[in-house]
Each structure stands twice: as C-alpha cells, then as structure tokens.
PDB file of C-alpha atoms in Angstrom:
ATOM      1  CA  MET A   1      73.117-290.878 -12.025  1.00 89.00           C
ATOM      2  CA  LYS A   2      71.777-293.006  -9.183  1.00 95.00           C
ATOM      3  CA  SER A   3      68.238-292.625  -8.018  1.00 97.00           C
ATOM      4  CA  ALA A   4      66.062-294.422  -5.504  1.00 97.00           C
ATOM      5  CA  VAL A   5      62.426-294.493  -4.456  1.00 98.00           C
ATOM      6  CA  ILE A   6      61.584-295.288  -0.838  1.00 98.00           C
ATOM      7  CA  VAL A   7      58.760-297.784  -0.353  1.00 97.00           C
ATOM      8  CA  PHE A   8      56.766-297.842   2.874  1.00 97.00           C
ATOM      9  CA  PRO A   9      53.920-300.211   3.680  1.00 97.00           C
ATOM     10  CA  GLY A  10      50.984-298.252   2.298  1.00 97.00           C
ATOM     11  CA  SER A  11      52.896-296.284  -0.338  1.00 97.00           C
ATOM     12  CA  ASN A  12      50.885-296.257  -3.536  1.00 97.00           C
ATOM     13  CA  CYS A  13      52.665-293.771  -5.824  1.00 97.00           C
ATOM     14  CA  ASP A  14      56.054-295.450  -5.583  1.00 97.00           C
ATOM     15  CA  ARG A  15      55.778-297.127  -8.980  1.00 97.00           C
ATOM     16  CA  ASP A  16      54.528-293.961 -10.684  1.00 97.00           C
ATOM     17  CA  LEU A  17      57.459-292.061  -9.233  1.00 98.00           C
ATOM     18  CA  ALA A  18      59.855-294.799 -10.365  1.00 98.00           C
ATOM     19  CA  VAL A  19      58.510-294.470 -13.916  1.00 98.00           C
ATOM     20  CA  ALA A  20      59.046-290.695 -13.784  1.00 98.00           C
ATOM     21  CA  PHE A  21      62.596-291.124 -12.470  1.00 98.00           C
ATOM     22  CA  GLU A  22      63.399-293.721 -15.122  1.00 98.00           C
ATOM     23  CA  ALA A  23      61.988-291.537 -17.905  1.00 97.00           C
ATOM     24  CA  ALA A  24      64.174-288.636 -16.785  1.00 97.00           C
ATOM     25  CA  THR A  25      67.366-290.499 -15.891  1.00 96.00           C
ATOM     26  CA  GLY A  26      67.265-293.391 -18.374  1.00 96.00           C
ATOM     27  CA  THR A  27      67.907-295.837 -15.538  1.00 96.00           C
ATOM     28  CA  LYS A  28      65.587-297.699 -13.222  1.00 97.00           C
ATOM     29  CA  PRO A  29      65.729-296.323  -9.686  1.00 97.00           C
ATOM     30  CA  ALA A  30      66.499-298.647  -6.789  1.00 96.00           C
ATOM     31  CA  MET A  31      63.347-299.410  -4.812  1.00 97.00           C
ATOM     32  CA  ILE A  32      64.283-299.161  -1.137  1.00 96.00           C
ATOM     33  CA  TRP A  33      62.139-300.878   1.496  1.00 94.00           C
ATOM     34  CA  HIS A  34      61.445-298.941   4.690  1.00 92.00           C
ATOM     35  CA  ARG A  35      63.382-301.366   6.885  1.00 89.00           C
ATOM     36  CA  ASP A  36      66.566-300.943   4.887  1.00 90.00           C
ATOM     37  CA  THR A  37      69.173-298.955   6.689  1.00 88.00           C
ATOM     38  CA  ASP A  38      71.429-298.218   3.735  1.00 89.00           C
ATOM     39  CA  LEU A  39      70.959-296.391   0.470  1.00 92.00           C
ATOM     40  CA  PRO A  40      73.114-297.031  -2.603  1.00 87.00           C
ATOM     41  CA  ASP A  41      76.473-295.274  -2.314  1.00 82.00           C
ATOM     42  CA  ASP A  42      76.674-291.832  -3.882  1.00 91.00           C
ATOM     43  CA  ILE A  43      72.943-291.693  -4.400  1.00 95.00           C
ATOM     44  CA  ASP A  44      72.038-288.535  -6.356  1.00 96.00           C
ATOM     45  CA  LEU A  45      68.272-288.443  -6.130  1.00 97.00           C
ATOM     46  CA  ILE A  46      65.784-289.917  -3.648  1.00 98.00           C
ATOM     47  CA  GLY A  47      62.023-289.960  -4.066  1.00 98.00           C
ATOM     48  CA  VAL A  48      59.672-290.200  -1.081  1.00 98.00           C
ATOM     49  CA  PRO A  49      56.397-291.194  -2.723  1.00 98.00           C
ATOM     50  CA  GLY A  50      52.741-290.543  -2.102  1.00 98.00           C
ATOM     51  CA  GLY A  51      50.351-292.949  -0.461  1.00 97.00           C
ATOM     52  CA  PHE A  52      49.163-293.702   3.026  1.00 97.00           C
ATOM     53  CA  SER A  53      52.257-295.064   4.728  1.00 96.00           C
ATOM     54  CA  TYR A  54      51.419-297.124   7.823  1.00 96.00           C
ATOM     55  CA  GLY A  55      47.767-296.344   7.240  1.00 95.00           C
ATOM     56  CA  ASP A  56      48.333-292.738   8.380  1.00 95.00           C
ATOM     57  CA  TYR A  57      48.450-294.095  11.937  1.00 96.00           C
ATOM     58  CA  LEU A  58      49.081-291.490  14.648  1.00 96.00           C
ATOM     59  CA  ARG A  59      49.561-288.694  12.069  1.00 97.00           C
ATOM     60  CA  SER A  60      50.135-288.779   8.308  1.00 97.00           C
ATOM     61  CA  GLY A  61      53.795-289.579   7.751  1.00 97.00           C
ATOM     62  CA  ALA A  62      54.594-289.907  11.459  1.00 97.00           C
ATOM     63  CA  MET A  63      55.495-293.582  11.504  1.00 97.00           C
ATOM     64  CA  ALA A  64      57.352-293.475   8.180  1.00 97.00           C
ATOM     65  CA  ALA A  65      59.421-290.530   9.383  1.00 97.00           C
ATOM     66  CA  ARG A  66      60.767-292.705  12.229  1.00 96.00           C
ATOM     67  CA  SER A  67      61.501-295.745  10.058  1.00 94.00           C
ATOM     68  CA  PRO A  68      65.125-296.877   9.698  1.00 93.00           C
ATOM     69  CA  VAL A  69      65.450-295.814   6.069  1.00 96.00           C
ATOM     70  CA  MET A  70      64.577-292.180   6.825  1.00 96.00           C
ATOM     71  CA  GLN A  71      67.750-291.807   8.860  1.00 95.00           C
ATOM     72  CA  ALA A  72      69.675-292.847   5.766  1.00 96.00           C
ATOM     73  CA  VAL A  73      67.656-290.357   3.694  1.00 97.00           C
ATOM     74  CA  ALA A  74      68.434-287.573   6.175  1.00 97.00           C
ATOM     75  CA  LYS A  75      72.121-288.445   6.014  1.00 96.00           C
ATOM     76  CA  ALA A  76      72.106-288.452   2.211  1.00 96.00           C
ATOM     77  CA  ALA A  77      70.260-285.107   2.133  1.00 97.00           C
ATOM     78  CA  ASP A  78      72.824-283.726   4.532  1.00 96.00           C
ATOM     79  CA  ARG A  79      75.650-284.504   2.160  1.00 93.00           C
ATOM     80  CA  GLY A  80      73.771-282.940  -0.748  1.00 94.00           C
ATOM     81  CA  ALA A  81      71.687-285.682  -2.370  1.00 96.00           C
ATOM     82  CA  PHE A  82      68.435-284.354  -3.827  1.00 97.00           C
ATOM     83  CA  VAL A  83      65.236-285.455  -2.127  1.00 98.00           C
ATOM     84  CA  LEU A  84      61.769-285.061  -3.625  1.00 98.00           C
ATOM     85  CA  GLY A  85      58.808-285.780  -1.348  1.00 98.00           C
ATOM     86  CA  ILE A  86      55.379-285.839  -2.958  1.00 98.00           C
ATOM     87  CA  CYS A  87      52.073-285.893  -1.079  1.00 98.00           C
ATOM     88  CA  ASN A  88      52.574-288.434   1.722  1.00 98.00           C
ATOM     89  CA  GLY A  89      56.291-287.949   0.984  1.00 98.00           C
ATOM     90  CA  PHE A  90      55.927-284.251   1.882  1.00 98.00           C
ATOM     91  CA  GLN A  91      54.195-285.265   5.122  1.00 98.00           C
ATOM     92  CA  VAL A  92      57.052-287.679   5.868  1.00 98.00           C
ATOM     93  CA  LEU A  93      59.645-284.945   5.238  1.00 98.00           C
ATOM     94  CA  THR A  94      57.949-282.478   7.608  1.00 98.00           C
ATOM     95  CA  GLU A  95      57.455-285.182  10.250  1.00 98.00           C
ATOM     96  CA  SER A  96      61.124-286.126  10.008  1.00 97.00           C
ATOM     97  CA  GLY A  97      62.246-282.516  10.357  1.00 97.00           C
ATOM     98  CA  LEU A  98      63.853-282.303   6.909  1.00 98.00           C
ATOM     99  CA  LEU A  99      61.336-279.572   6.092  1.00 98.00           C
ATOM    100  CA  PRO A 100      59.655-277.135   8.497  1.00 98.00           C
ATOM    101  CA  GLY A 101      55.960-276.988   9.345  1.00 98.00           C
ATOM    102  CA  ALA A 102      53.263-279.643   9.280  1.00 98.00           C
ATOM    103  CA  LEU A 103      50.384-280.796   7.094  1.00 98.00           C
ATOM    104  CA  LEU A 104      47.004-280.633   8.779  1.00 96.00           C
ATOM    105  CA  ARG A 105      43.657-282.061   7.806  1.00 95.00           C
ATOM    106  CA  ASN A 106      42.225-280.127   4.824  1.00 96.00           C
ATOM    107  CA  ALA A 107      40.350-277.074   6.054  1.00 94.00           C
ATOM    108  CA  GLY A 108      37.130-278.137   4.334  1.00 90.00           C
ATOM    109  CA  GLY A 109      37.341-281.582   5.911  1.00 88.00           C
ATOM    110  CA  ASN A 110      37.107-283.298   2.541  1.00 93.00           C
ATOM    111  CA  PHE A 111      39.544-285.478   0.658  1.00 96.00           C
ATOM    112  CA  VAL A 112      40.447-283.436  -2.432  1.00 97.00           C
ATOM    113  CA  CYS A 113      41.213-285.362  -5.619  1.00 97.00           C
ATOM    114  CA  ARG A 114      41.435-283.303  -8.800  1.00 97.00           C
ATOM    115  CA  ASP A 115      43.637-281.143 -11.009  1.00 97.00           C
ATOM    116  CA  VAL A 116      44.680-277.931  -9.295  1.00 98.00           C
ATOM    117  CA  ALA A 117      46.033-274.719 -10.768  1.00 98.00           C
ATOM    118  CA  LEU A 118      49.434-273.811  -9.352  1.00 98.00           C
ATOM    119  CA  THR A 119      51.883-270.951  -9.689  1.00 98.00           C
ATOM    120  CA  VAL A 120      55.610-271.565  -9.895  1.00 98.00           C
ATOM    121  CA  GLU A 121      56.908-269.189  -7.257  1.00 97.00           C
ATOM    122  CA  ASN A 122      60.612-269.920  -7.424  1.00 97.00           C
ATOM    123  CA  ALA A 123      61.971-270.983 -10.827  1.00 96.00           C
ATOM    124  CA  GLN A 124      65.594-270.816  -9.688  1.00 95.00           C
ATOM    125  CA  SER A 125      65.600-274.068  -7.717  1.00 96.00           C
ATOM    126  CA  ALA A 126      67.105-277.282  -9.041  1.00 96.00           C
ATOM    127  CA  PHE A 127      63.581-278.714  -9.143  1.00 97.00           C
ATOM    128  CA  THR A 128      61.901-275.856 -10.995  1.00 97.00           C
ATOM    129  CA  SER A 129      64.597-274.606 -13.375  1.00 96.00           C
ATOM    130  CA  ARG A 130      62.596-275.520 -16.474  1.00 97.00           C
ATOM    131  CA  TYR A 131      59.630-273.391 -15.431  1.00 98.00           C
ATOM    132  CA  GLU A 132      59.216-269.632 -15.603  1.00 97.00           C
ATOM    133  CA  ALA A 133      58.775-267.631 -12.407  1.00 96.00           C
ATOM    134  CA  GLY A 134      55.079-266.915 -12.055  1.00 97.00           C
ATOM    135  CA  GLU A 135      54.161-269.577 -14.610  1.00 98.00           C
ATOM    136  CA  ALA A 136      50.679-271.071 -14.273  1.00 98.00           C
ATOM    137  CA  ILE A 137      50.710-274.877 -14.323  1.00 98.00           C
ATOM    138  CA  SER A 138      48.397-277.664 -13.256  1.00 97.00           C
ATOM    139  CA  TYR A 139      49.146-280.852 -11.319  1.00 98.00           C
ATOM    140  CA  PRO A 140      46.663-283.265  -9.779  1.00 98.00           C
ATOM    141  CA  VAL A 141      46.262-283.439  -6.013  1.00 98.00           C
ATOM    142  CA  ALA A 142      44.817-286.340  -4.014  1.00 98.00           C
ATOM    143  CA  HIS A 143      44.998-285.838  -0.282  1.00 97.00           C
ATOM    144  CA  HIS A 144      43.137-285.428   2.982  1.00 96.00           C
ATOM    145  CA  ASP A 145      45.957-283.849   4.968  1.00 97.00           C
ATOM    146  CA  GLY A 146      47.445-281.181   2.731  1.00 97.00           C
ATOM    147  CA  ASN A 147      46.763-278.048   4.753  1.00 97.00           C
ATOM    148  CA  TYR A 148      50.244-276.593   5.175  1.00 98.00           C
ATOM    149  CA  PHE A 149      50.829-275.029   8.566  1.00 97.00           C
ATOM    150  CA  ALA A 150      53.793-273.238  10.090  1.00 97.00           C
ATOM    151  CA  ASP A 151      54.079-270.352  12.520  1.00 95.00           C
ATOM    152  CA  ASP A 152      54.296-266.841  11.081  1.00 96.00           C
ATOM    153  CA  ALA A 153      58.017-266.521  11.712  1.00 97.00           C
ATOM    154  CA  THR A 154      58.674-269.732   9.765  1.00 98.00           C
ATOM    155  CA  LEU A 155      56.355-268.658   6.933  1.00 98.00           C
ATOM    156  CA  ASP A 156      58.094-265.264   6.731  1.00 98.00           C
ATOM    157  CA  ARG A 157      61.472-266.962   6.618  1.00 98.00           C
ATOM    158  CA  LEU A 158      60.354-269.385   3.881  1.00 98.00           C
ATOM    159  CA  GLU A 159      59.044-266.512   1.772  1.00 97.00           C
ATOM    160  CA  GLY A 160      62.039-264.261   2.448  1.00 97.00           C
ATOM    161  CA  GLU A 161      64.480-266.982   1.431  1.00 98.00           C
ATOM    162  CA  GLY A 162      62.615-267.915  -1.745  1.00 97.00           C
ATOM    163  CA  ARG A 163      61.809-271.341  -0.358  1.00 98.00           C
ATOM    164  CA  VAL A 164      58.175-271.383  -1.446  1.00 98.00           C
ATOM    165  CA  ALA A 165      58.569-273.296  -4.706  1.00 98.00           C
ATOM    166  CA  LEU A 166      54.890-273.661  -5.616  1.00 98.00           C
ATOM    167  CA  ARG A 167      51.679-271.979  -4.572  1.00 98.00           C
ATOM    168  CA  TYR A 168      48.066-272.966  -5.153  1.00 98.00           C
ATOM    169  CA  ALA A 169      46.332-270.572  -7.535  1.00 98.00           C
ATOM    170  CA  GLU A 170      43.136-271.741  -5.849  1.00 95.00           C
ATOM    171  CA  ASN A 171      43.461-272.748  -2.226  1.00 93.00           C
ATOM    172  CA  VAL A 172      41.989-276.237  -2.125  1.00 96.00           C
ATOM    173  CA  ASN A 173      42.955-277.234   1.405  1.00 97.00           C
ATOM    174  CA  GLY A 174      43.436-274.171   3.594  1.00 96.00           C
ATOM    175  CA  SER A 175      47.238-274.068   3.301  1.00 98.00           C
ATOM    176  CA  ALA A 176      48.928-271.078   4.914  1.00 97.00           C
ATOM    177  CA  ARG A 177      49.742-268.469   2.271  1.00 98.00           C
ATOM    178  CA  ASN A 178      48.590-270.911  -0.435  1.00 98.00           C
ATOM    179  CA  ILE A 179      51.788-272.910  -0.061  1.00 98.00           C
ATOM    180  CA  ALA A 180      51.857-276.093  -2.159  1.00 98.00           C
ATOM    181  CA  GLY A 181      55.576-276.902  -2.055  1.00 98.00           C
ATOM    182  CA  ILE A 182      58.628-275.785  -0.088  1.00 98.00           C
ATOM    183  CA  LEU A 183      62.381-276.161  -0.245  1.00 98.00           C
ATOM    184  CA  ASN A 184      64.846-276.745   2.573  1.00 98.00           C
ATOM    185  CA  GLU A 185      67.479-274.149   3.324  1.00 97.00           C
ATOM    186  CA  ALA A 186      70.109-275.724   1.077  1.00 97.00           C
ATOM    187  CA  GLY A 187      67.651-276.126  -1.809  1.00 97.00           C
ATOM    188  CA  ASN A 188      68.198-279.867  -2.250  1.00 97.00           C
ATOM    189  CA  VAL A 189      64.987-281.051  -0.593  1.00 98.00           C
ATOM    190  CA  LEU A 190      61.563-280.266  -2.040  1.00 98.00           C
ATOM    191  CA  GLY A 191      58.265-281.316  -0.498  1.00 98.00           C
ATOM    192  CA  MET A 192      54.988-280.778  -2.317  1.00 98.00           C
ATOM    193  CA  MET A 193      51.417-281.999  -2.065  1.00 98.00           C
ATOM    194  CA  PRO A 194      50.570-282.010  -5.818  1.00 98.00           C
ATOM    195  CA  HIS A 195      51.657-284.946  -7.994  1.00 98.00           C
ATOM    196  CA  PRO A 196      53.988-284.019 -10.894  1.00 98.00           C
ATOM    197  CA  GLU A 197      54.611-287.724 -11.592  1.00 98.00           C
ATOM    198  CA  ARG A 198      50.982-288.081 -12.692  1.00 98.00           C
ATOM    199  CA  VAL A 199      51.385-285.648 -15.586  1.00 98.00           C
ATOM    200  CA  ILE A 200      54.541-286.610 -17.451  1.00 97.00           C
ATOM    201  CA  GLU A 201      53.316-288.108 -20.712  1.00 96.00           C
ATOM    202  CA  ALA A 202      50.643-287.343 -23.289  1.00 95.00           C
ATOM    203  CA  ALA A 203      48.669-290.419 -22.278  1.00 95.00           C
ATOM    204  CA  HIS A 204      48.186-288.819 -18.841  1.00 95.00           C
ATOM    205  CA  GLY A 205      46.324-285.986 -20.526  1.00 94.00           C
ATOM    206  CA  ALA A 206      48.895-283.384 -19.529  1.00 95.00           C
ATOM    207  CA  THR A 207      52.675-283.097 -19.258  1.00 96.00           C
ATOM    208  CA  ASP A 208      53.238-280.200 -16.865  1.00 97.00           C
ATOM    209  CA  GLY A 209      55.136-282.446 -14.466  1.00 97.00           C
ATOM    210  CA  LYS A 210      57.697-283.683 -16.975  1.00 97.00           C
ATOM    211  CA  ARG A 211      59.815-280.542 -16.826  1.00 97.00           C
ATOM    212  CA  LEU A 212      60.296-280.929 -13.088  1.00 98.00           C
ATOM    213  CA  PHE A 213      61.986-284.313 -13.505  1.00 98.00           C
ATOM    214  CA  ASP A 214      63.847-283.417 -16.720  1.00 97.00           C
ATOM    215  CA  GLY A 215      65.130-280.132 -15.298  1.00 95.00           C
ATOM    216  CA  LEU A 216      66.212-281.687 -12.038  1.00 96.00           C
ATOM    217  CA  VAL A 217      68.086-284.523 -13.748  1.00 96.00           C
ATOM    218  CA  ALA A 218      69.704-282.259 -16.355  1.00 93.00           C
ATOM    219  CA  GLY A 219      70.879-279.975 -13.552  1.00 89.00           C
ATOM    220  CA  LEU A 220      72.317-282.895 -11.615  1.00 90.00           C
ATOM    221  CA  LEU A 221      74.132-284.243 -14.665  1.00 89.00           C
ATOM    222  CA  ALA A 222      75.561-280.811 -15.479  1.00 85.00           C
ATOM    223  CA  LYS A 223      76.849-280.518 -11.933  1.00 79.00           C
ATOM    224  CA  ALA A 224      78.430-283.969 -11.930  1.00 70.00           C
TER     225      ALA A 224
ATOM    226  CA  MET B   1      52.806-298.367  35.813  1.00 93.00           C
ATOM    227  CA  LYS B   2      50.588-296.665  33.334  1.00 96.00           C
ATOM    228  CA  ALA B   3      50.679-293.253  31.776  1.00 97.00           C
ATOM    229  CA  ARG B   4      48.041-291.438  29.826  1.00 98.00           C
ATOM    230  CA  ILE B   5      49.196-289.020  27.174  1.00 98.00           C
ATOM    231  CA  PHE B   6      46.702-286.382  26.106  1.00 98.00           C
ATOM    232  CA  VAL B   7      47.592-284.911  22.723  1.00 98.00           C
ATOM    233  CA  THR B   8      45.726-281.764  21.715  1.00 97.00           C
ATOM    234  CA  LEU B   9      46.024-279.322  18.854  1.00 96.00           C
ATOM    235  CA  LYS B  10      47.612-276.023  19.794  1.00 95.00           C
ATOM    236  CA  GLY B  11      45.375-272.988  19.991  1.00 91.00           C
ATOM    237  CA  GLY B  12      45.058-271.399  16.567  1.00 87.00           C
ATOM    238  CA  VAL B  13      45.577-274.682  14.725  1.00 92.00           C
ATOM    239  CA  LEU B  14      42.490-275.413  12.674  1.00 89.00           C
ATOM    240  CA  ASP B  15      40.546-278.514  13.746  1.00 92.00           C
ATOM    241  CA  PRO B  16      38.101-279.575  11.008  1.00 90.00           C
ATOM    242  CA  GLN B  17      37.238-282.707  12.983  1.00 91.00           C
ATOM    243  CA  GLY B  18      36.229-280.623  15.985  1.00 94.00           C
ATOM    244  CA  LYS B  19      34.193-278.374  13.726  1.00 93.00           C
ATOM    245  CA  ALA B  20      32.363-281.360  12.234  1.00 92.00           C
ATOM    246  CA  ILE B  21      31.615-282.732  15.718  1.00 95.00           C
ATOM    247  CA  HIS B  22      30.367-279.311  16.772  1.00 96.00           C
ATOM    248  CA  HIS B  23      28.099-279.195  13.740  1.00 95.00           C
ATOM    249  CA  ALA B  24      26.759-282.689  14.464  1.00 96.00           C
ATOM    250  CA  LEU B  25      26.002-281.781  18.089  1.00 97.00           C
ATOM    251  CA  GLU B  26      24.027-278.786  16.888  1.00 96.00           C
ATOM    252  CA  GLY B  27      22.240-281.038  14.431  1.00 96.00           C
ATOM    253  CA  LEU B  28      21.151-283.214  17.373  1.00 97.00           C
ATOM    254  CA  GLY B  29      19.619-280.150  18.948  1.00 97.00           C
ATOM    255  CA  PHE B  30      22.254-279.471  21.610  1.00 96.00           C
ATOM    256  CA  GLY B  31      22.524-275.734  22.005  1.00 91.00           C
ATOM    257  CA  GLY B  32      25.135-273.834  23.951  1.00 94.00           C
ATOM    258  CA  VAL B  33      28.196-275.598  22.579  1.00 96.00           C
ATOM    259  CA  ASN B  34      30.631-272.780  21.903  1.00 96.00           C
ATOM    260  CA  ASP B  35      33.460-274.780  20.382  1.00 95.00           C
ATOM    261  CA  VAL B  36      34.748-278.345  20.023  1.00 96.00           C
ATOM    262  CA  ARG B  37      38.386-279.411  19.821  1.00 96.00           C
ATOM    263  CA  ALA B  38      39.217-283.071  19.269  1.00 96.00           C
ATOM    264  CA  GLY B  39      42.418-284.664  20.511  1.00 96.00           C
ATOM    265  CA  LYS B  40      43.930-288.054  21.227  1.00 97.00           C
ATOM    266  CA  LEU B  41      44.414-290.150  24.304  1.00 98.00           C
ATOM    267  CA  ILE B  42      47.308-292.589  24.207  1.00 98.00           C
ATOM    268  CA  GLU B  43      47.669-295.064  27.076  1.00 98.00           C
ATOM    269  CA  LEU B  44      51.080-296.483  27.808  1.00 98.00           C
ATOM    270  CA  ASP B  45      51.691-299.559  29.925  1.00 97.00           C
ATOM    271  CA  LEU B  46      55.231-298.998  31.185  1.00 97.00           C
ATOM    272  CA  ALA B  47      57.846-300.926  33.090  1.00 96.00           C
ATOM    273  CA  ASP B  48      57.982-299.765  36.692  1.00 93.00           C
ATOM    274  CA  GLY B  49      60.642-297.161  37.156  1.00 92.00           C
ATOM    275  CA  THR B  50      60.366-295.692  33.637  1.00 95.00           C
ATOM    276  CA  SER B  51      61.682-292.194  34.112  1.00 96.00           C
ATOM    277  CA  ASP B  52      59.672-289.042  33.569  1.00 96.00           C
ATOM    278  CA  GLU B  53      62.369-287.941  31.152  1.00 97.00           C
ATOM    279  CA  ASP B  54      61.825-291.044  29.032  1.00 98.00           C
ATOM    280  CA  ILE B  55      58.073-290.541  28.933  1.00 98.00           C
ATOM    281  CA  ASP B  56      58.575-286.927  27.964  1.00 98.00           C
ATOM    282  CA  ALA B  57      61.013-287.964  25.236  1.00 98.00           C
ATOM    283  CA  MET B  58      58.448-290.446  23.866  1.00 98.00           C
ATOM    284  CA  CYS B  59      55.995-287.573  23.567  1.00 98.00           C
ATOM    285  CA  ARG B  60      58.439-285.213  21.906  1.00 97.00           C
ATOM    286  CA  LYS B  61      59.943-287.742  19.519  1.00 96.00           C
ATOM    287  CA  LEU B  62      56.816-289.510  18.345  1.00 97.00           C
ATOM    288  CA  LEU B  63      53.514-289.231  20.167  1.00 98.00           C
ATOM    289  CA  ALA B  64      53.013-285.511  19.599  1.00 98.00           C
ATOM    290  CA  ASN B  65      54.128-283.283  16.737  1.00 97.00           C
ATOM    291  CA  THR B  66      55.090-280.216  18.724  1.00 96.00           C
ATOM    292  CA  VAL B  67      54.792-278.002  15.641  1.00 95.00           C
ATOM    293  CA  ILE B  68      51.019-278.337  15.910  1.00 96.00           C
ATOM    294  CA  GLU B  69      50.242-280.247  19.105  1.00 97.00           C
ATOM    295  CA  ASN B  70      50.584-279.946  22.866  1.00 97.00           C
ATOM    296  CA  TYR B  71      50.780-282.940  25.168  1.00 98.00           C
ATOM    297  CA  ARG B  72      50.058-283.578  28.805  1.00 98.00           C
ATOM    298  CA  ILE B  73      51.280-286.609  30.728  1.00 98.00           C
ATOM    299  CA  GLU B  74      49.131-288.111  33.457  1.00 97.00           C
ATOM    300  CA  LYS B  75      50.683-290.937  35.433  1.00 94.00           C
ATOM    301  CA  VAL B  76      48.265-293.564  36.660  1.00 90.00           C
ATOM    302  CA  ALA B  77      49.225-295.665  39.660  1.00 75.00           C
TER     303      ALA B  77
END
C-alpha cells in the first residue's frame, strides 16, 4: 500500500493529511514536492492537501494545477490510483481538469472556518463505503473559495451519475446544489472542501473523518 | 510588443467582490450604480512576433479559467 502527499509552497494541511494516511495505512506516505516529476511506482493513493498553494495567486489552485507534479498525478489517476483532494486540493483538482467545475469566492464574501453539518450523498464510492447513504456527519471547513460552481448540464450529470459524494446540510458558501464533494467519472478521484483529516482521533474532539480513510484503505487492500 | 489580457467573470457567475465594491460605493453616497463586476488585467511583455495563437493559448491554459471566466486580448503596439 503506497501513498503519497503532494506538497506545494503554501500547503498547510500536508502534515495533517500525512498523519491520517499513516493512521489508515500503517505506513508513512511519501511527501512529494511540487517540482518533482515522478511519483513512486505503483502508487495506490495520492493526497492533494489543503492550504494556500502559491499564495492563491491568479486563482486558488491555478498555479499548483500547472506544476510538474500534477502531470504525474493526472497520469497516476488515469491508470486508477486513488486521488483525494481536500480544500485547496479540491481547487487544484478542478483547475487541473481532473474534476469538473470551479470553486468561486464564498457567496457571503467571508472566510468560513468552523464545523459544518454534511450529508453523505453517495455511500457506494471507495471513499465513502463506511458511511450510510443519507448519514449526517460533521467535518470542519476553513476556506474563502469554496463556492462550487458548474453549469446546469454538468450539475445534472454529476447528480445523475451519483458523483455528488457529500452535500452541505447548511450551505455555508453558496455552493451550487449544496455540493461539498464530487467524484470523477471513474470514481477514483474525490475532491471536497471540508477537512476529514481534522477529525480522525478523539483528541480532535470528533472522529467522523476516520471512516473515510479507513474505508478507502480497506477497500484498496481488498482489491489488491 | 505588449498585450493586455482582460479577464472577467462570465455572466451569471456570482461576484462577491463586485458586490462589496458596489456596497462601498453606495456607502460613499454615489447613487445610480446598478451593478459592479470586478475582473483582472494582466499585461504581457512579449517577444516581437509572438503569434496570436500563442497568446490565445496562454489565456486558455492559464490566465483564464474558462469554466467561469471570459477573456479579451488587446494588443498594444
């Protein structure tokens, strides 16, 4: 089970995500710098962490999406590696075209930093298999640009194909159709604004995020 | 050769920054402002002979996110 966390200048959730990956897999993930052009062979799981890569210059995630390492991530995703993008990682995945749509400035104009009630929309995905469909959970969010946008045709397609993994139970940022996290067509790439890695152990005050990592890793091991 | 790239949000895409500017203008007592949309101006200093196709590709591949933004290229002599 090989995992990696991508590190951009300005990432600030990379170490939290590494802890979550290690807790689930039992092995430390490789930390991959943005200028690297190669990922470990046969990588199973790649994390694109939260933060403010490149200072959010131009658009959130825009510069990171064009960095050398993201071409390697796209290639790995193409051959079936699992990719989890959280917060800025979600912005990077939309900017790089691995996921559809874009993340706009929050509708209220404010940075939102608090726990948010979510609904698990699709519990069949590799990422959400340990949740119940319709289950109410809570993850923290901390973002300024989390307002998910896509045209109606794209939104209809996402919903029709079961690719909305998570929805906000309270819309904190203006996201279209309350979308908090979406899957790619093949189901091996998930992007989400909320932070599951911040709620994986009792000391965090909540553990709703732990099942995402445990379920994903157990599924990957079973498949191997 | 220089080129100016104007990047603007597509119609229908929410612009909280524009809204805040609008609100501030009203706060200063300026009436009659119907709407405000904020965008970006990016100035490129280019080698002579840079093709229009290349400039357009720069816009599509990086300078604008065409999911949410339009761009207009203005070449400056």
